[in-house]
Structure formats: C-alpha cells, structure tokens
C-alpha cells in the first residue's frame, strides 16, 4: 500500500520537498506518494487542511511558511527543538497522537559536519538575525559545544530575549551595531535580507579571521552577504542547499526509519557561489 505524505504551506508550488522525497523513495525502494497542499491563510485553515489529509490516510507532513507556528499548536506533543524554536517543520501522525519536530537545525549541523567538514566544538559562532531560522538552529548548534554563540539582530531586545530563552552561558545576544571588531570562526546569515537581494546591516569587520560564511537561503548564488564575506577574505562560502537536503533526510528517517543519502541531489542542485 502506498504511504502518503505532503508539504503544507501557502504558497507551496515552489517547494522542492516532493522532488527530494521522491528521490529518497526511489533510492531506498519505498512506495510513497508526496503531495503539495496549499492551506488557506485563514483562522483554522492549516488545521482543516491537515485534518482532511489525515482522514485520507496521510502519514505525516512537512510544514513551510506561514504555518510553522500553527504546526506546534496543532500537535499533541513537541520536541525540545520545536518548543525552543516555537515552530515545527514536520508532523507525524499515529492515531490521535500528533508529534511535532523541527529538523532545520539538525540539517544545518549535519551539513556543516558531514558536507562542509567543519567542526563546531570550541568555535565562536555568529548568527545574524533572531527570527525563526535562528531559533531553529540554536539547540543543535549548542549540542556541538561551541565556545560561544552570539546572536546579533537589528533590534537588540529580540536577540537578548532569544539568548535568555536558551538558558545557556555560551549564548549571548546583542544589536548588529554592537558587534564591533569581534572575531568569529563562522558567520551565519539567518536574516531574510538575501530573499530581497539586500545586505544585512553588518560591518565587514565581523568576517576578520572567519573560516566559513554560511547563507541559510539557498539557490540564490552569491548573495550580498556572501559577496561581502568573500571580499572580506573569508576562504569558504556555503548556502542553505545542504541544510535543506539534510533536514529532509532527517525527516525521511523520522518517518520511515532509514536515512537516505543526499549527495546526488547536492551535486544536481548546487549553484556556484562565484
């Protein structure tokens, strides 16, 4: 019997999840169908869409914007990562039980460790932005025991509040204008600036000594953030494609009990960062 999964969002036509999971299923010989479900952005629209999918035998869903917060509220239980992020990108169904998790941060860490060969233990990390992307990344990054994680945001209060929520001495928050000449091993762009081809309000000095600059957006080539990092002398650049594929592999494993390989899709979809 074919197992049914889907991605829920609005809009959802651009989502790559159907292609990704179709490739994973082909690779591992699994019989599954993966759909796109565009839920209405109205009160109860997400819940009604997921209810209907479950009634038709759906086994689980990925969740994309703007419903990641709705997914946590819909679930009967949520992982630590989903609770800290306040958002979930995957649900799995078992009768009346609905579990929520957020695999974005795990996907990021897996991309860094496995594909970028970049160790995080003992490193100083800078995250630009204090929104959902930063929230989803924090717990898995902390589990790698970095020396420090600095969250810098245009509104300092948001960064300070997020650092406080982590309850860990290795995390601190500040405003973008407070970064000064601090040195970091790795700089992440978790802002939405690159989606509109804009540069985060960050001084080039933050890249001094950095070994890697990581753009969480994917498929956009050399974004203003990556261009600034390259011009500042950062030797390695990465975008969020690896994060996308690695989180999808973790979701597939969560649903199906086996982890697919992401190498073929990374080669197929990679965009030169030049």
CSV table of C-alpha atoms in Angstrom, one decimal:
chain,number,residue,atom,x,y,z
A,1,UNK,CA,0.0,0.0,0.0
A,2,UNK,CA,1.3,3.4,-0.9
A,3,UNK,CA,2.1,5.7,2.1
A,4,UNK,CA,1.0,9.3,1.7
A,5,UNK,CA,2.9,12.4,2.9
A,6,UNK,CA,2.7,16.1,1.9
A,7,UNK,CA,4.1,19.5,2.4
A,8,UNK,CA,1.7,22.2,3.7
A,9,UNK,CA,2.2,25.9,3.0
A,10,UNK,CA,1.0,28.9,1.2
A,11,UNK,CA,2.4,29.4,-1.4
A,12,UNK,CA,3.7,25.8,-1.8
A,13,UNK,CA,4.2,25.5,-5.6
A,14,UNK,CA,7.9,26.4,-5.3
A,15,UNK,CA,8.6,23.7,-2.6
A,16,UNK,CA,11.3,21.2,-3.6
A,17,UNK,CA,10.2,18.6,-1.0
A,18,UNK,CA,8.2,16.5,-3.4
A,19,UNK,CA,11.2,16.1,-5.7
A,20,UNK,CA,13.5,15.4,-2.7
A,21,UNK,CA,11.3,12.8,-1.1
A,22,UNK,CA,10.6,11.2,-4.5
A,23,UNK,CA,14.4,10.8,-5.0
A,24,UNK,CA,14.8,9.4,-1.5
A,25,UNK,CA,12.0,6.9,-2.0
A,26,UNK,CA,13.5,5.8,-5.4
A,27,UNK,CA,16.9,5.4,-3.8
A,28,UNK,CA,15.6,3.2,-1.0
A,29,UNK,CA,12.8,1.4,-2.8
A,30,UNK,CA,10.0,2.8,-0.7
A,31,UNK,CA,6.4,3.1,-2.0
A,32,UNK,CA,5.2,6.5,-1.1
A,33,UNK,CA,3.3,9.5,-2.6
A,34,UNK,CA,4.2,13.0,-1.6
A,35,UNK,CA,1.8,15.9,-2.3
A,36,UNK,CA,1.7,19.7,-2.2
A,37,UNK,CA,-1.1,21.0,-0.1
A,38,UNK,CA,-1.8,24.8,-0.1
A,39,UNK,CA,-3.7,25.6,3.0
A,40,UNK,CA,-5.8,28.8,3.2
A,41,UNK,CA,-4.2,31.6,5.4
A,42,UNK,CA,-7.3,32.0,7.5
A,43,UNK,CA,-8.1,31.0,11.1
A,44,UNK,CA,-8.2,27.3,11.2
A,45,UNK,CA,-7.1,26.9,7.6
A,46,UNK,CA,-4.0,24.9,8.5
A,47,UNK,CA,-5.8,22.6,10.9
A,48,UNK,CA,-8.6,21.9,8.5
A,49,UNK,CA,-6.2,21.0,5.7
A,50,UNK,CA,-4.2,18.7,7.9
A,51,UNK,CA,-7.3,17.1,9.3
A,52,UNK,CA,-8.6,16.3,5.8
A,53,UNK,CA,-5.2,14.8,4.8
A,54,UNK,CA,-5.1,12.6,7.9
A,55,UNK,CA,-8.7,11.5,7.2
A,56,UNK,CA,-7.5,10.3,3.8
A,57,UNK,CA,-4.7,8.2,5.4
A,58,UNK,CA,-1.9,10.7,5.4
A,59,UNK,CA,1.1,9.6,7.5
A,60,UNK,CA,2.9,12.9,8.0
A,61,UNK,CA,3.6,16.3,6.7
A,62,UNK,CA,6.3,18.8,6.2
A,63,UNK,CA,5.3,22.4,7.1
A,64,UNK,CA,6.6,25.5,5.5
A,65,UNK,CA,5.7,29.2,5.8
A,66,UNK,CA,3.5,30.6,7.1
A,67,UNK,CA,2.3,27.6,9.1
A,68,UNK,CA,5.3,26.5,11.2
A,69,UNK,CA,3.9,28.1,14.4
A,70,UNK,CA,0.4,26.5,13.6
A,71,UNK,CA,2.1,23.1,13.4
A,72,UNK,CA,3.3,23.3,17.0
A,73,UNK,CA,-0.2,24.4,18.2
A,74,UNK,CA,-1.8,21.5,16.2
A,75,UNK,CA,0.5,18.8,17.7
A,76,UNK,CA,-0.3,16.9,20.8
A,77,UNK,CA,3.4,16.7,21.7
A,78,UNK,CA,6.5,18.6,20.5
A,79,UNK,CA,10.3,18.0,20.7
A,80,UNK,CA,12.6,20.3,22.6
A,81,UNK,CA,13.8,21.7,19.3
A,82,UNK,CA,10.3,22.6,18.2
A,83,UNK,CA,9.5,24.2,21.6
A,84,UNK,CA,12.6,26.3,21.6
A,85,UNK,CA,12.0,27.4,18.0
A,86,UNK,CA,8.3,27.9,18.7
A,87,UNK,CA,7.9,26.3,15.3
A,88,UNK,CA,7.9,22.9,13.6
A,89,UNK,CA,8.7,21.8,10.1
A,90,UNK,CA,7.4,18.3,10.3
A,91,UNK,CA,4.5,16.4,11.9
A,92,UNK,CA,3.9,12.6,12.1
A,93,UNK,CA,0.5,11.0,12.8
A,94,UNK,CA,-0.2,8.0,14.9
A,95,UNK,CA,-4.0,7.8,15.6
A,96,UNK,CA,-4.9,10.7,17.8
A,97,UNK,CA,-1.2,11.3,18.6
A,98,UNK,CA,0.5,14.1,16.6
A,99,UNK,CA,4.2,14.7,17.1
A,100,UNK,CA,5.9,17.9,16.0
A,101,UNK,CA,9.6,18.4,15.4
A,102,UNK,CA,11.9,21.0,13.9
A,103,UNK,CA,14.8,19.5,11.8
A,104,UNK,CA,16.1,22.7,10.4
A,105,UNK,CA,18.9,23.0,13.0
A,106,UNK,CA,19.8,19.3,12.7
A,107,UNK,CA,20.0,19.7,8.9
A,108,UNK,CA,22.3,22.7,9.4
A,109,UNK,CA,24.6,20.9,11.7
A,110,UNK,CA,24.7,17.8,9.5
A,111,UNK,CA,25.6,19.9,6.5
A,112,UNK,CA,28.4,21.6,8.4
A,113,UNK,CA,29.9,18.4,9.9
A,114,UNK,CA,29.3,15.9,7.0
A,115,UNK,CA,29.5,18.0,3.9
A,116,UNK,CA,31.5,21.1,4.8
A,117,UNK,CA,33.8,19.1,7.2
A,118,UNK,CA,33.6,22.0,9.6
A,119,UNK,CA,33.8,21.1,13.3
A,120,UNK,CA,31.8,23.3,15.7
A,121,UNK,CA,33.2,22.3,19.1
A,122,UNK,CA,35.2,25.1,20.6
A,123,UNK,CA,34.4,27.6,17.8
A,124,UNK,CA,32.9,31.1,18.1
A,125,UNK,CA,29.8,31.4,16.1
A,126,UNK,CA,27.9,34.5,15.0
A,127,UNK,CA,24.2,34.3,13.9
A,128,UNK,CA,22.8,37.3,12.2
A,129,UNK,CA,19.1,37.5,12.9
A,130,UNK,CA,16.9,36.4,15.8
A,131,UNK,CA,13.8,35.1,13.9
A,132,UNK,CA,12.6,31.6,13.1
A,133,UNK,CA,15.8,30.5,11.2
A,134,UNK,CA,18.0,31.4,14.2
A,135,UNK,CA,15.6,29.8,16.7
A,136,UNK,CA,15.5,26.5,14.7
A,137,UNK,CA,19.3,26.4,14.6
A,138,UNK,CA,20.2,27.1,18.2
A,139,UNK,CA,19.6,23.9,20.1
A,140,UNK,CA,21.5,21.6,17.6
A,141,UNK,CA,24.3,24.1,17.4
A,142,UNK,CA,24.6,24.2,21.2
A,143,UNK,CA,24.8,20.5,21.4
A,144,UNK,CA,28.0,20.7,19.4
A,145,UNK,CA,29.6,22.6,22.4
A,146,UNK,CA,30.9,25.7,20.6
A,147,UNK,CA,32.9,28.1,22.7
A,148,UNK,CA,30.2,30.8,22.2
A,149,UNK,CA,27.2,31.7,20.1
A,150,UNK,CA,26.5,35.4,19.5
A,151,UNK,CA,23.0,36.3,18.2
A,152,UNK,CA,23.0,39.7,16.6
A,153,UNK,CA,19.9,41.4,15.5
A,154,UNK,CA,18.8,44.8,14.3
A,155,UNK,CA,16.6,45.0,17.3
A,156,UNK,CA,18.9,44.1,20.2
A,157,UNK,CA,16.0,43.2,22.5
A,158,UNK,CA,15.0,40.2,20.3
A,159,UNK,CA,18.5,38.8,20.3
A,160,UNK,CA,18.8,39.3,24.1
A,161,UNK,CA,15.4,37.6,24.7
A,162,UNK,CA,16.3,34.6,22.5
A,163,UNK,CA,19.7,34.2,24.2
A,164,UNK,CA,17.9,34.3,27.6
A,165,UNK,CA,15.5,31.5,26.4
A,166,UNK,CA,18.4,29.2,25.7
A,167,UNK,CA,19.4,29.4,29.4
A,168,UNK,CA,23.0,28.6,28.4
A,169,UNK,CA,26.0,30.7,29.3
A,170,UNK,CA,27.5,30.0,25.8
A,171,UNK,CA,24.8,32.2,24.2
A,172,UNK,CA,24.6,35.9,24.2
A,173,UNK,CA,22.6,38.5,22.3
A,174,UNK,CA,23.4,42.0,21.0
A,175,UNK,CA,22.4,44.5,18.4
A,176,UNK,CA,24.1,44.5,15.0
A,177,UNK,CA,25.7,47.8,15.9
A,178,UNK,CA,27.4,46.3,18.9
A,179,UNK,CA,29.5,43.7,17.0
A,180,UNK,CA,32.5,46.0,16.6
A,181,UNK,CA,35.7,44.0,15.9
A,182,UNK,CA,34.7,40.7,17.4
A,183,UNK,CA,36.3,37.7,15.8
A,184,UNK,CA,34.3,34.6,14.8
A,185,UNK,CA,35.1,31.3,13.2
A,186,UNK,CA,31.8,31.0,11.4
A,187,UNK,CA,29.2,33.6,10.5
A,188,UNK,CA,25.6,32.6,9.6
A,189,UNK,CA,23.1,34.8,7.8
A,190,UNK,CA,19.7,33.9,9.3
A,191,UNK,CA,18.0,37.1,8.3
A,192,UNK,CA,15.6,37.4,5.4
A,193,UNK,CA,17.7,40.1,3.7
A,194,UNK,CA,19.0,37.8,0.9
A,195,UNK,CA,15.5,37.0,-0.2
A,196,UNK,CA,15.2,40.6,-1.5
A,197,UNK,CA,18.9,40.8,-2.5
A,198,UNK,CA,19.7,43.1,0.4
A,199,UNK,CA,22.7,43.1,2.7
A,200,UNK,CA,22.3,42.6,6.4
A,201,UNK,CA,23.4,45.7,8.3
A,202,UNK,CA,26.6,44.2,9.5
A,203,UNK,CA,30.2,45.6,9.4
A,204,UNK,CA,32.7,43.7,7.2
A,205,UNK,CA,34.9,43.5,10.2
A,206,UNK,CA,32.9,40.6,11.6
A,207,UNK,CA,34.4,38.4,8.9
A,208,UNK,CA,38.0,39.1,10.0
A,209,UNK,CA,39.5,35.7,10.7
A,210,UNK,CA,36.3,33.8,9.9
A,211,UNK,CA,36.8,30.4,8.2
A,212,UNK,CA,33.3,30.0,6.8
A,213,UNK,CA,30.4,32.2,5.9
A,214,UNK,CA,27.0,30.4,5.7
A,215,UNK,CA,23.9,31.8,3.9
A,216,UNK,CA,20.8,30.0,5.1
A,217,UNK,CA,18.9,30.8,1.9
A,218,UNK,CA,19.6,28.5,-1.0
A,219,UNK,CA,19.6,28.6,-4.8
A,220,UNK,CA,20.4,32.4,-5.0
A,221,UNK,CA,24.1,32.1,-5.8
A,222,UNK,CA,26.4,34.8,-4.5
A,223,UNK,CA,24.1,36.8,-2.3
A,224,UNK,CA,25.1,40.3,-1.0
A,225,UNK,CA,26.0,38.6,2.4
A,226,UNK,CA,28.3,36.0,0.7
A,227,UNK,CA,29.8,38.7,-1.6
A,228,UNK,CA,30.7,40.8,1.5
A,229,UNK,CA,32.2,37.7,3.2
A,230,UNK,CA,34.3,36.8,0.1
A,231,UNK,CA,35.5,40.4,-0.4
A,232,UNK,CA,36.5,40.4,3.3
A,233,UNK,CA,38.7,37.4,2.7
A,234,UNK,CA,36.6,34.5,4.1
A,235,UNK,CA,38.1,31.4,2.4
A,236,UNK,CA,34.9,29.3,2.3
A,237,UNK,CA,31.3,30.1,1.4
A,238,UNK,CA,28.2,27.9,1.7
A,239,UNK,CA,24.5,28.4,1.0
A,240,UNK,CA,21.5,26.6,2.6
A,241,UNK,CA,21.1,23.8,0.0
A,242,UNK,CA,22.9,21.3,2.1
A,243,UNK,CA,20.8,22.3,5.1
A,244,UNK,CA,17.6,21.8,3.1
A,245,UNK,CA,18.6,18.4,1.9
A,246,UNK,CA,20.0,17.2,5.2
A,247,UNK,CA,16.9,18.2,7.2
A,248,UNK,CA,14.8,16.4,4.6
A,249,UNK,CA,16.9,13.3,5.1
A,250,UNK,CA,16.3,13.5,8.8
A,251,UNK,CA,12.5,13.9,8.3
A,252,UNK,CA,12.5,10.9,6.0
A,253,UNK,CA,14.4,8.9,8.6
A,254,UNK,CA,11.9,10.1,11.3
A,255,UNK,CA,9.0,8.9,9.2
A,256,UNK,CA,10.5,5.8,7.6
A,257,UNK,CA,13.2,4.5,9.9
A,258,UNK,CA,16.1,4.8,7.4
A,259,UNK,CA,18.3,7.7,6.4
A,260,UNK,CA,18.7,8.4,2.6
A,261,UNK,CA,21.9,9.8,1.0
A,262,UNK,CA,21.8,13.5,-0.1
A,263,UNK,CA,24.9,13.5,-2.3
A,264,UNK,CA,23.2,13.1,-5.7
A,265,UNK,CA,20.8,16.0,-5.1
A,266,UNK,CA,23.5,18.2,-3.7
A,267,UNK,CA,25.5,17.7,-6.9
A,268,UNK,CA,22.4,18.2,-9.1
A,269,UNK,CA,21.1,21.4,-7.5
A,270,UNK,CA,24.3,23.2,-6.4
A,271,UNK,CA,24.6,26.8,-7.6
A,272,UNK,CA,28.1,28.2,-8.0
A,273,UNK,CA,28.9,30.8,-5.3
A,274,UNK,CA,31.1,32.9,-7.5
